[in-house]
Coordinates of C-alpha atoms in Angstrom, one line a residue:
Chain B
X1 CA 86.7 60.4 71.8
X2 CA 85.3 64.1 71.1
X3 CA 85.0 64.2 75.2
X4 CA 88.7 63.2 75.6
X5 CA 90.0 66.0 73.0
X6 CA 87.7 68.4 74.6
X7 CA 88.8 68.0 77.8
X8 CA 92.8 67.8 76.6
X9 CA 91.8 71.6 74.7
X10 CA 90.4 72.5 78.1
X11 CA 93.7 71.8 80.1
X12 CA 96.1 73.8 77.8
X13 CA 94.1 76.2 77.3
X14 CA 93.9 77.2 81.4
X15 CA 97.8 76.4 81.3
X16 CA 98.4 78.7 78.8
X17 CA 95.8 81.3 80.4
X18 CA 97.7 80.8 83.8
X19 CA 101.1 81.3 82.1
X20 CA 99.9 84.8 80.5
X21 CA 98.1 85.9 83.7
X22 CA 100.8 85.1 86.0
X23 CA 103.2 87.0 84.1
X24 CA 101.0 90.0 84.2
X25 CA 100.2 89.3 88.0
X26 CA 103.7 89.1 89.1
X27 CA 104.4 92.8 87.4
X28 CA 101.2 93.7 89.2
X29 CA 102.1 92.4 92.3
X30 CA 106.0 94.1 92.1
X31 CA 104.4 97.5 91.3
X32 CA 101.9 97.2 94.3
X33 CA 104.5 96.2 96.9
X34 CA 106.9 99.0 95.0
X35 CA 104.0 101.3 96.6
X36 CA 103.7 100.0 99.9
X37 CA 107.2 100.2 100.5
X38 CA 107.6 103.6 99.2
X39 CA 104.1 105.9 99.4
X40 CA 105.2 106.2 103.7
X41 CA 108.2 108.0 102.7
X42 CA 105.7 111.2 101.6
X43 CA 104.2 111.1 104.8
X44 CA 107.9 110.6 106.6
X45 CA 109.4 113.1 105.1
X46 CA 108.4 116.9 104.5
X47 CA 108.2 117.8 101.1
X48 CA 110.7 120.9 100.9
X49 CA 113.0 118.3 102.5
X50 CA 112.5 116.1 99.1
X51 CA 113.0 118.8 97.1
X52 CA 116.1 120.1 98.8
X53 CA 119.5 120.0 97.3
X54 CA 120.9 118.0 100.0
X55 CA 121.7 114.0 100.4
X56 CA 122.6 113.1 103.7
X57 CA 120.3 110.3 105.2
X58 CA 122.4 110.4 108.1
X59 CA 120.5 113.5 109.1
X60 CA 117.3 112.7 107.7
X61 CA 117.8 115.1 105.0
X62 CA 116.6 113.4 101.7
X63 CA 117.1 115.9 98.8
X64 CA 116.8 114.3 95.6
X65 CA 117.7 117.1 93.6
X66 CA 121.4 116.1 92.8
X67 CA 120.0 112.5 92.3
X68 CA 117.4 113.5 90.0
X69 CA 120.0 115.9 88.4
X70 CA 122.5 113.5 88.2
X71 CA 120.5 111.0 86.7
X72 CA 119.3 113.7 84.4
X73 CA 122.6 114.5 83.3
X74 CA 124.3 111.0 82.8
X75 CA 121.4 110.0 80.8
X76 CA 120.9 112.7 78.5
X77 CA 124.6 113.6 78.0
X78 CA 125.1 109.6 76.9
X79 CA 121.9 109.8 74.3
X80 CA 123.6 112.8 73.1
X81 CA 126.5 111.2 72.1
X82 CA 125.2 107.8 71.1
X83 CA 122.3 109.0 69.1
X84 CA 124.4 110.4 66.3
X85 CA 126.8 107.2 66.5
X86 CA 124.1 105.3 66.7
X87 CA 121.9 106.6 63.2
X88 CA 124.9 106.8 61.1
X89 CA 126.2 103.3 62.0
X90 CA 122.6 101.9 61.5
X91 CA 122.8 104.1 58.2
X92 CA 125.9 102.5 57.3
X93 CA 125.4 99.1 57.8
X94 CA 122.2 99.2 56.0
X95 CA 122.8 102.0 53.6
X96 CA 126.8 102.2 52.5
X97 CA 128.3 98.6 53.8
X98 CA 129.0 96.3 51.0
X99 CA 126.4 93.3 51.8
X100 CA 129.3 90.8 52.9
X101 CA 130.0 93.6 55.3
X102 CA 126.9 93.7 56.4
X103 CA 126.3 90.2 57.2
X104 CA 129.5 90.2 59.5
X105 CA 128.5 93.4 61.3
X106 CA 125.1 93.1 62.2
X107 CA 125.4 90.0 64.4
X108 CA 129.0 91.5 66.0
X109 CA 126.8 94.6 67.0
X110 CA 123.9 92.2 68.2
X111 CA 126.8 90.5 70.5
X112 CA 128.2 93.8 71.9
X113 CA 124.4 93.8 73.8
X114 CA 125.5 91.1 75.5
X115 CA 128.5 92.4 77.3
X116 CA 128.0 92.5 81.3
X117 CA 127.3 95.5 82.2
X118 CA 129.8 94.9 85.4
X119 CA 132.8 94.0 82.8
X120 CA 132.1 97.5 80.8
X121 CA 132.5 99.3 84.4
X122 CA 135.6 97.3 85.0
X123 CA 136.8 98.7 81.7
X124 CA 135.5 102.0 82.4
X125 CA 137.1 101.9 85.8
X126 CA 140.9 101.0 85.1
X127 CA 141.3 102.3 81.3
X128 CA 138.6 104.9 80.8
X129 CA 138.5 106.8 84.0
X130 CA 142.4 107.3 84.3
X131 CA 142.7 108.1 80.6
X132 CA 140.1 111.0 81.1
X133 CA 141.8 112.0 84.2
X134 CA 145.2 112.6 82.4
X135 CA 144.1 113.9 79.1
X136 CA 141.0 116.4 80.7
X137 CA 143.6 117.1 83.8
X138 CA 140.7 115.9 86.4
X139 CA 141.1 116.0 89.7
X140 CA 139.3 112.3 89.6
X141 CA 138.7 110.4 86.4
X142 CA 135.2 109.1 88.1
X143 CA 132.9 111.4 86.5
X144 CA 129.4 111.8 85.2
X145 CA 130.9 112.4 81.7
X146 CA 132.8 108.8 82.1
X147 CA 129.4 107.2 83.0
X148 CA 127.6 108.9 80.2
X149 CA 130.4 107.6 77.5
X150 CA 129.9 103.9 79.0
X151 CA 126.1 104.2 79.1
X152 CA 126.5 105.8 75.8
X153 CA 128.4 102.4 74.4
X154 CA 126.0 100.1 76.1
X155 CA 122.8 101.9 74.3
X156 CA 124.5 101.6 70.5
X157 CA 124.1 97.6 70.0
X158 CA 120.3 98.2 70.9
X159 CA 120.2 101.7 69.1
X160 CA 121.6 100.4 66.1
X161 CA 120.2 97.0 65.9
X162 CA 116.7 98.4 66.5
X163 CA 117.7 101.6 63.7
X164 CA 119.1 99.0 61.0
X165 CA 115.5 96.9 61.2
X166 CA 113.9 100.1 60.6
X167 CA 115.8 101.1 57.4
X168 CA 115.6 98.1 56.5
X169 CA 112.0 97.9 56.8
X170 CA 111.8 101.1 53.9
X171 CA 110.5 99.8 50.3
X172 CA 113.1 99.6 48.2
X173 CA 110.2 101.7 46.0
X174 CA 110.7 104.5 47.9
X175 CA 114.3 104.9 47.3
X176 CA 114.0 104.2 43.4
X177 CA 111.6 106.9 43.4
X178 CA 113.8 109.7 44.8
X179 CA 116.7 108.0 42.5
X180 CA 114.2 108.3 39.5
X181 CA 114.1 111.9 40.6
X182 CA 117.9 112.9 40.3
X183 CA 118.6 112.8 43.6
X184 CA 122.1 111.5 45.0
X185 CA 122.7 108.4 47.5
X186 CA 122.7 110.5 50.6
X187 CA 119.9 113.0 49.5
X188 CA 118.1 109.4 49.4
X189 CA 119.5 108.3 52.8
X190 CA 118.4 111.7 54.2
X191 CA 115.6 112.7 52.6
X192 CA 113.6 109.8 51.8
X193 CA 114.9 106.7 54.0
X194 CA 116.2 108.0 57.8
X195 CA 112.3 110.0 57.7
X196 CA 110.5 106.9 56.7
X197 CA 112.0 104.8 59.1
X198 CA 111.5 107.2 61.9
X199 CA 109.2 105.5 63.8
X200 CA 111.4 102.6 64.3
X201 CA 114.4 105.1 64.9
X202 CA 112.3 106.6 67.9
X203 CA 111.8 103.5 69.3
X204 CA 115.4 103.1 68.7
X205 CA 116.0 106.0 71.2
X206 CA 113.6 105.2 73.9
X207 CA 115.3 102.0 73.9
X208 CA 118.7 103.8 74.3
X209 CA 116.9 106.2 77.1
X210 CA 115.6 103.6 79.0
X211 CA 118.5 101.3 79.1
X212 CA 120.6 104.3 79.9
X213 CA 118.3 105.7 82.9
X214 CA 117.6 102.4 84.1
X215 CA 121.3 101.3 84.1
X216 CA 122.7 100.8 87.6
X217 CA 126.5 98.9 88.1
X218 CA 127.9 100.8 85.0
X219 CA 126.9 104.1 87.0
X220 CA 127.8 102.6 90.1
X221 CA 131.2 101.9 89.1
X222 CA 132.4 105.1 87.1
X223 CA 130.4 108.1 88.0
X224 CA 132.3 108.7 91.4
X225 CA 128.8 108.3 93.3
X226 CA 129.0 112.1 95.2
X227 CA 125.5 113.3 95.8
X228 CA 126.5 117.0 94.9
X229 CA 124.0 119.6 92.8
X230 CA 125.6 119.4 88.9
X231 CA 124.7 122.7 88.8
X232 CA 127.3 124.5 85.9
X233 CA 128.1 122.5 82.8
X234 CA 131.9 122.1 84.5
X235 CA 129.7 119.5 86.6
X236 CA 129.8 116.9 83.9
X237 CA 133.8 116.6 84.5
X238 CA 132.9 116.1 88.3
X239 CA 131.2 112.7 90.3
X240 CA 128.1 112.6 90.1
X241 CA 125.0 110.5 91.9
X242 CA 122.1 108.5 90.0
X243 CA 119.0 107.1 91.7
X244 CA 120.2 103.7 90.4
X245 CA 123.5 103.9 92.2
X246 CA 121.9 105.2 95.0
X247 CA 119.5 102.8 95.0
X248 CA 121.6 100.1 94.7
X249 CA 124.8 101.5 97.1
X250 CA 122.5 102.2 100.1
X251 CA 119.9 99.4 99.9
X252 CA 122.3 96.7 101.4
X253 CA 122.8 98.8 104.6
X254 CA 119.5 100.2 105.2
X255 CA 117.1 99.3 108.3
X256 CA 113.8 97.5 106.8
X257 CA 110.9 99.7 107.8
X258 CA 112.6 102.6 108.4
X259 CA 112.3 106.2 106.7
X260 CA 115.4 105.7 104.6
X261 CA 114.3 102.1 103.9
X262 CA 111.3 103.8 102.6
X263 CA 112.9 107.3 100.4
X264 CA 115.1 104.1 98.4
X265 CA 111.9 102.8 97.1
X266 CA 110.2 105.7 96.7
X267 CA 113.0 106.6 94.1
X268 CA 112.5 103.6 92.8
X269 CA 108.8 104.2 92.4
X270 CA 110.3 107.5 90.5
X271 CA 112.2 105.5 87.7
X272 CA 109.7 103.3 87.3
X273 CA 107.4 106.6 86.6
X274 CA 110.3 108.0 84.9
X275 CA 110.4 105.2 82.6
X276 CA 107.0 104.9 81.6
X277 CA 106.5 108.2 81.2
X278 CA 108.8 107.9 78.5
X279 CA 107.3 104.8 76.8
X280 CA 104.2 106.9 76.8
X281 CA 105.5 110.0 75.1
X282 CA 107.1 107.4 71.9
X283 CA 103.7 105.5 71.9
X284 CA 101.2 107.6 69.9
X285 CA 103.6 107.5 66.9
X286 CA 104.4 103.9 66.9
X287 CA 101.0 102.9 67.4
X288 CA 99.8 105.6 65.1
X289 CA 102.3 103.5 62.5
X290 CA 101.3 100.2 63.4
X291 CA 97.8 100.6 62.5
X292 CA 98.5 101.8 59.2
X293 CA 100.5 98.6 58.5
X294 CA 104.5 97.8 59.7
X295 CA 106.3 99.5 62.0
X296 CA 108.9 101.3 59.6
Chain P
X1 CA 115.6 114.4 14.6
X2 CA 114.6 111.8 17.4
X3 CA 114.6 112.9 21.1
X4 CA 115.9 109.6 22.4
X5 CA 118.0 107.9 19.8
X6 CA 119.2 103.7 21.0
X7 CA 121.5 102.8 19.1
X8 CA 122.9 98.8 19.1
X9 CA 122.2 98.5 22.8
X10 CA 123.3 95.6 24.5
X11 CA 122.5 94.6 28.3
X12 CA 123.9 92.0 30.4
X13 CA 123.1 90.9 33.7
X14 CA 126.6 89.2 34.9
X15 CA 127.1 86.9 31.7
X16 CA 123.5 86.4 31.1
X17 CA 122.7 88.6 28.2
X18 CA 118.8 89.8 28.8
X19 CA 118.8 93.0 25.6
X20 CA 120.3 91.6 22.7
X21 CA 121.7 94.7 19.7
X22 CA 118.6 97.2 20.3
X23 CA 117.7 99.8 18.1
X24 CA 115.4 102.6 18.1
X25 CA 114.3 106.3 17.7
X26 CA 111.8 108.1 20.3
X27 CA 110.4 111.2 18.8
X28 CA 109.5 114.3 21.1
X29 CA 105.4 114.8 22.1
X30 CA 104.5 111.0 20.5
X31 CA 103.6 107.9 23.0
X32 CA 106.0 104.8 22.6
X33 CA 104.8 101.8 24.0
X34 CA 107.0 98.7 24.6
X35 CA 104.9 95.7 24.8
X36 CA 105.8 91.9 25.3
X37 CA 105.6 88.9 27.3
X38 CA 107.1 89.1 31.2
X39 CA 110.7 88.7 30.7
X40 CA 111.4 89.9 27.8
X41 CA 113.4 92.9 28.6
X42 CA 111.4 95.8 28.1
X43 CA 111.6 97.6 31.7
X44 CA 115.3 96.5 31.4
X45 CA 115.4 98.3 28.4
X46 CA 112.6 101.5 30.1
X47 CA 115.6 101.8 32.8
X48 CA 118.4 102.0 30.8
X49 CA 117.0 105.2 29.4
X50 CA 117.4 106.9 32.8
X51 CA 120.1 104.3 33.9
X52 CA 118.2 103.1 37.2
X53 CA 119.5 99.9 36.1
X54 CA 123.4 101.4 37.8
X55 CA 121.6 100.5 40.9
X56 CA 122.4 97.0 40.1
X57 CA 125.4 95.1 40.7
X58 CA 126.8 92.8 37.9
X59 CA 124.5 95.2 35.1
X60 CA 126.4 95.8 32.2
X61 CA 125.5 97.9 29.3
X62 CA 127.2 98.3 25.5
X63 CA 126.1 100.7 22.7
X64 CA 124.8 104.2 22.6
X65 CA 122.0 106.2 24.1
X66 CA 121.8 109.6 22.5
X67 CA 119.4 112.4 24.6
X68 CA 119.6 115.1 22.2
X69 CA 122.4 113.5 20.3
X70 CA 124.0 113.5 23.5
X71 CA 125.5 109.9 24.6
X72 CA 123.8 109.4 28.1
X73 CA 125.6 105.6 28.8
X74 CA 129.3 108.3 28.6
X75 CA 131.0 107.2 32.1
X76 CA 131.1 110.3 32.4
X77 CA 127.7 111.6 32.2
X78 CA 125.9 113.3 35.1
X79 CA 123.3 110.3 36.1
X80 CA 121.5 112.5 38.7
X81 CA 121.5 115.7 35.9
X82 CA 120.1 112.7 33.4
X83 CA 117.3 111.7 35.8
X84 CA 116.0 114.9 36.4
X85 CA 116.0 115.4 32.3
X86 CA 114.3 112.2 31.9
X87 CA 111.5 111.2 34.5
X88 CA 109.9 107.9 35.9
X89 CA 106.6 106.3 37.3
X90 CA 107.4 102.8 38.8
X91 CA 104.6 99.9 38.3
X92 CA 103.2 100.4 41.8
X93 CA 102.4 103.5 43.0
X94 CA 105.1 104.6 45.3
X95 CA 104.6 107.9 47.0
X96 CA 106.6 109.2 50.4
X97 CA 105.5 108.2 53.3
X98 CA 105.0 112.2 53.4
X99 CA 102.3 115.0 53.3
X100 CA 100.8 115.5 49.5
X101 CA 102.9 118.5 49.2
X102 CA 106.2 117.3 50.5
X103 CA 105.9 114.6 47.4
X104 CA 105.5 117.1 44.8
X105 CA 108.0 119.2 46.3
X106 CA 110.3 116.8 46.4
X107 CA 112.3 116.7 43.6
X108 CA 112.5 120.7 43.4
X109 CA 113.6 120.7 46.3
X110 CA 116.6 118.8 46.0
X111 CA 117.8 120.0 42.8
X112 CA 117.4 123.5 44.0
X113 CA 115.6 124.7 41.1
X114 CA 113.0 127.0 42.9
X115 CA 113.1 129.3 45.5
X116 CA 110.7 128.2 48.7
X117 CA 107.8 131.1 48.2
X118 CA 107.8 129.2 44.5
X119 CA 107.1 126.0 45.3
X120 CA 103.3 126.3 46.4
X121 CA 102.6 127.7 42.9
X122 CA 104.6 124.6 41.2
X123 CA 102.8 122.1 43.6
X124 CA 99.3 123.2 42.4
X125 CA 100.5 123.2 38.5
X126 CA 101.9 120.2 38.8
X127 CA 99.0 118.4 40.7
X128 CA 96.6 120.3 37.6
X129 CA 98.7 118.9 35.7
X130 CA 97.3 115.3 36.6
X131 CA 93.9 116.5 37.3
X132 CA 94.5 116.1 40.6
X133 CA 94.4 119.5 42.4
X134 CA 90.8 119.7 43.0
X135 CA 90.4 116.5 44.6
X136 CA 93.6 117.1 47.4
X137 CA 93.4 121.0 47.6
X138 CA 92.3 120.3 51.0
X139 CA 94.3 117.5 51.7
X140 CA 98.0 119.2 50.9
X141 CA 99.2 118.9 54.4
X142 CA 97.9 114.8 54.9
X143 CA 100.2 111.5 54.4
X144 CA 100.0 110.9 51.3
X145 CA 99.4 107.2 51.7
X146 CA 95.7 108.3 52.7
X147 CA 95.0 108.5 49.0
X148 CA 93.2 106.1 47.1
X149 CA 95.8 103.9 44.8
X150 CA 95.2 105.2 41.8
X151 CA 95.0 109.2 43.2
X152 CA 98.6 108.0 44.6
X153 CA 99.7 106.8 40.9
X154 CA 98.6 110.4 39.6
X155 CA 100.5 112.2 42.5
X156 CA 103.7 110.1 41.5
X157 CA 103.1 111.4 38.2
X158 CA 102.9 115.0 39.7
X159 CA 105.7 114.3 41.5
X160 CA 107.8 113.3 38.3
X161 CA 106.2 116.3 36.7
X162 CA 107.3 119.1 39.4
X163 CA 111.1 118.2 38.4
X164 CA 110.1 119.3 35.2
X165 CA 111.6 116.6 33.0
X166 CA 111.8 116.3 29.1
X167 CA 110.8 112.7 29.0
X168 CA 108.7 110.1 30.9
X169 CA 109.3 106.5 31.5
X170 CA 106.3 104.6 32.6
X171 CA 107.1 101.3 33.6
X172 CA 103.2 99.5 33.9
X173 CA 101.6 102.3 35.5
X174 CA 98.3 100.9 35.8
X175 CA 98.6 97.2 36.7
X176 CA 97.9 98.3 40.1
X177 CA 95.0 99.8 39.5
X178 CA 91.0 99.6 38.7
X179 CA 89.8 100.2 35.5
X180 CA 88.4 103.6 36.2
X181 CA 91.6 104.7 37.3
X182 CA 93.4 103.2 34.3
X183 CA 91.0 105.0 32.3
X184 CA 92.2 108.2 34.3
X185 CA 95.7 107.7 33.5
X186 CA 95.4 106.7 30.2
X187 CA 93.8 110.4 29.9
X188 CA 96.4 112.1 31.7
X189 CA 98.9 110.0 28.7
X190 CA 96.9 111.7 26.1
X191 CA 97.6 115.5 28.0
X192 CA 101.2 114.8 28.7
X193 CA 101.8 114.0 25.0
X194 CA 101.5 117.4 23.8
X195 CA 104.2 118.2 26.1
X196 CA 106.7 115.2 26.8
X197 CA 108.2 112.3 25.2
X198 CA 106.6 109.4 26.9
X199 CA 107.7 105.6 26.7
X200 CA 105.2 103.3 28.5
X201 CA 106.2 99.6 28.9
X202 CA 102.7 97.6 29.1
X203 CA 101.6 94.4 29.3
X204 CA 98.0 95.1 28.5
X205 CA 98.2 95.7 24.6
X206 CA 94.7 97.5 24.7
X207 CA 96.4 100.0 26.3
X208 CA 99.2 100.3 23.9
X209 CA 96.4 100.2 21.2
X210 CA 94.7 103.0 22.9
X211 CA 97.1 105.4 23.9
X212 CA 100.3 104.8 21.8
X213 CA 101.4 106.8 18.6
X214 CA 104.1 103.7 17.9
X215 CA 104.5 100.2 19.5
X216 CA 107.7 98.3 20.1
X217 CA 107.2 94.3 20.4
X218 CA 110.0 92.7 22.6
X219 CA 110.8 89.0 22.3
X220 CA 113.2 87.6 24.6
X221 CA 115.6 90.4 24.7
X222 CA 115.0 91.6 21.2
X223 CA 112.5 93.9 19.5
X224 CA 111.2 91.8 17.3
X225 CA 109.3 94.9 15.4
X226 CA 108.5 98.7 16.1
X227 CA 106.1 100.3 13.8
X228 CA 102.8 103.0 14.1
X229 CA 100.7 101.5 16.7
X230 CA 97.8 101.1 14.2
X231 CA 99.9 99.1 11.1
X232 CA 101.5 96.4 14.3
X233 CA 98.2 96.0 15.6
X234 CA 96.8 95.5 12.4
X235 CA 99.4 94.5 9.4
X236 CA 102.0 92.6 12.2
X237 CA 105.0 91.9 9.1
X238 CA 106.3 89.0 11.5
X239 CA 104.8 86.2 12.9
X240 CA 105.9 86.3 16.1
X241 CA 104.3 89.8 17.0
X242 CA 100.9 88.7 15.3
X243 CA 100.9 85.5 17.4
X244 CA 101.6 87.2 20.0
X245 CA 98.7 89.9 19.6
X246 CA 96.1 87.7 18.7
X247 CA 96.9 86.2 22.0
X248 CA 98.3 82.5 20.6
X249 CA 101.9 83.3 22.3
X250 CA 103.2 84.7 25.6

């Protein structure tokens, strides 16, 4: 009996074991052959030819500048516009929005994050892009500005969702104490809630970054895909390149093995840096806030 | 003439009626303490005196509230100038999720009634105040979650404090707290008296034996009878209050 229920403990337990460790192993695995395919690229290709402003694989010049640029650009001009969106909505839904309100918009939001990416580039494509073309009087409507307003849509359902836990997570103490105090709703909201919640609204944002840097078919779709230096601040009304679009425009026609082959993953090996680097940067707070109890 | 004056107050909570034609007169610099079983009414009755209870929805209140002969349940009364006048500590202690000196600074700073280079000097009075300056003089810049509870209960008090307010509503400010740090605050009562009008709702009735000047005994949303602390505790003139404080209700 005891024998038979030992052995029965022994078997889940290595299935479970397996299951966890094979996760793990397939990310280790991904990142190692994301190495091997892309470390030859630094010895392929000169370093000032990396750095170099110029794109043309054609002629073995590999300048990621505009990409890195570009990337650069989209991303950080959609977190600018959907951070902002993206707090006071969370503030409203949690703060100001009647509770019968509340309970019909949280979910709606949680479905917008479901959206294919592919069908908001559709939209961006045939409604967006010739909208801003007319109104702006653009030369082309495909522009890094039009990718950072999709992207910027895209990261709100997270953002907010992510935010609205957050506030919600506040003690209802700590607003009654500021009340107790004289001080209005939004001096509350302001002062007291948005600043205890801020760990979860960071993580809010990094959420928004990485969805926005990783993003690739939006990108693909709207930014115009023209690997040119953005250089003034006119160059957010102009086509831009990302290293996700590039990634994923150049990959289909590409010779395995070859130099090219090679500078695609190395990018790759870039966002994936990119990426964590920016996980690492949001995780002394939140783990700071964790071990002191909640993640508010 | 009294500093808080209730007058026929009535409370409901949709249609369920929970204060039931109230009466009573705070004086200035004395210690009232509201005592009763749970669910009586007495913190609904501790936050209608600095209507918290607005917060609410479906509260309802009738009667008269006079601050200084001043009705503070008019519609159109100032609640955020009336909060400031008339200052609360909540049953647990509830400070920011902010440095020691933000939480003082707090409510000055939002009412705008000192200049920046003043508020260090109003921080420190206000954490003397509460005996609490030499324990976090070091500590001004650190969360004040760090502190033990009953250091965080005194800060909340400093915190009411630096808004300089007439009155203080204490809604069970030690049942979170050790008995040495009950003892502390029960101190810091004594201090505050020669300044403030206190009302301290309590279920411990030792405490309201010790600290209070008078003693109000609630009874399912009525005040059964309000009289000097020493003549309730001793000469109860109804039944129901000396059953129970000899502990044989409640």
């Amino acid at each position: 009996m005891s024998e038979r229920i030992a052995w029965n403990e022994f078997i889940i337990g290595a299935i479970i074991r397996i299951a966890g460790f094979s996760t793990i192993g397939f990310v280790i695995l991904i990142f190692a052959f994301l190495l091997q395919q892309g470390l030859p690229a630094l010895n392929e290709v000169a370093p000032d030819n990396f750095l170099g402003t110029r794109w043309y694989p054609t002629f073995d010049l590999y300048g990621m500048m505009p990409l890195f640029l570009g990337s650069l650009l989209v991303t950080v001009t959609a977190i600018l516009i959907a951070l902002p969106l993206g707090i006071s909505t969370a503030v409203y839904v949690r703060e100001v929005a009647p509770q019968w309100a509340r309970e019909i918009l949280k979910p709606l939001i949680e479905v917008l994050a479901g959206i294919p990416s592919v069908v908001l580039g559709f939209f961006g494509m045939t409604v967006l892009a010739p909208f801003l073309r007319e109104t702006l009087q653009l030369p082309t409507g495909l522009t890094a500005f039009t990718g950072a307003l999709i992207l910027a849509y895209m990261a709100l359902p997270t953002m907010v969702s992510v935010a609205e836990d957050a506030l919600d997570a506040v003690p209802k103490s700590y607003r009654d104490a500021a009340l107790a105090m004289g001080a209005t709703r939004w001096e509350t909201i302001w002062r007291v809630s948005v600043p205890a919640a801020r760990t979860g609204i960071l993580t809010a944002i990094m959420l928004g970054i990485g969805r926005a840097l990783g993003e690739t078919m939006v990108v693909l779709m709207v930014t115009g895909n023209a690997a040119r230096m953005p250089t003034t601040l006119g160059s957010l009304f102009l086509p831009v390149r990302t290293m996700t679009a590039t990634i994923a425009a150049e990959m289909g026609e590409v010779a395995a093995g070859s130099v090219h082959y090679h500078v695609l993953f190395f990018i790759g090996i870039l966002l994936f840096a990119l990426t964590f680097l920016i996980n690492l940067a949001a995780a002394p707070a939140i783990l700071a806030k964790r071990r002191r109890g909640g993640l508010r | 003439m009294a500093k808080i004056s209730v007058q026929q107050l009535n409370f409901f909570y949709g249609s369920k009626q929970v204060l039931a034609d109230i009466s009573l007169e705070i004086e200035d610099r004395k210690i009232m303490a509201l005592i009763g079983p749970s669910g009586c009414g007495k913190s609904t009755f501790l936050r209608c005196l600095n209507r918290m209870n607005d917060t609410i929805a479906g509260a309802r209140v009738e009667g008269k509230i006079l601050l200084d002969g001043e009705n503070i349940l008019a519609p159109t009364l100032d609640v955020t100038r009336l909060r400031a006048r008339v200052g609360m500590v909540f049953q647990r202690p509830n400070p920011f999720p902010q440095s020691v000196f933000d939480n003082v600074a707090f409510g000055p700073r939002i009412l705008n009634t000192h200049k920046p280079k003043e508020l260090p000097a109003l921080v420190e009075a206000s954490l003397r105040q509460v005996g609490l300056w030499n324990e976090v003089r070091d500590q001004l810049k650190q969360d004040a979650l760090h502190l033990s509870l009953g250091q965080q209960q005194r800060l909340c008090i400093a915190r009411a404090l630096a808004v300089q307010p007439e009155a203080l509503l204490m809604d069970e400010p030690c049942s979170a707290l050790d008995p040495q740090a009950t003892l502390e605050i029960e101190e810091l009562m004594r201090t505050l008296r020669e300044k403030y009008c206190i009302v301290i709702v309590t279920h411990n009735m030792q405490q309201a034996a010790r600290v209070s000047d008078r003693t109000g005994f609630f009874w399912l949303g009525k005040m059964v009878e309000e009289d000097a602390t020493a003549a309730l505790f001793t000469r109860p003139r109804h039944t129901l209050t000396e059953n129970y404080i000899t502990g044989r209700a409640g």
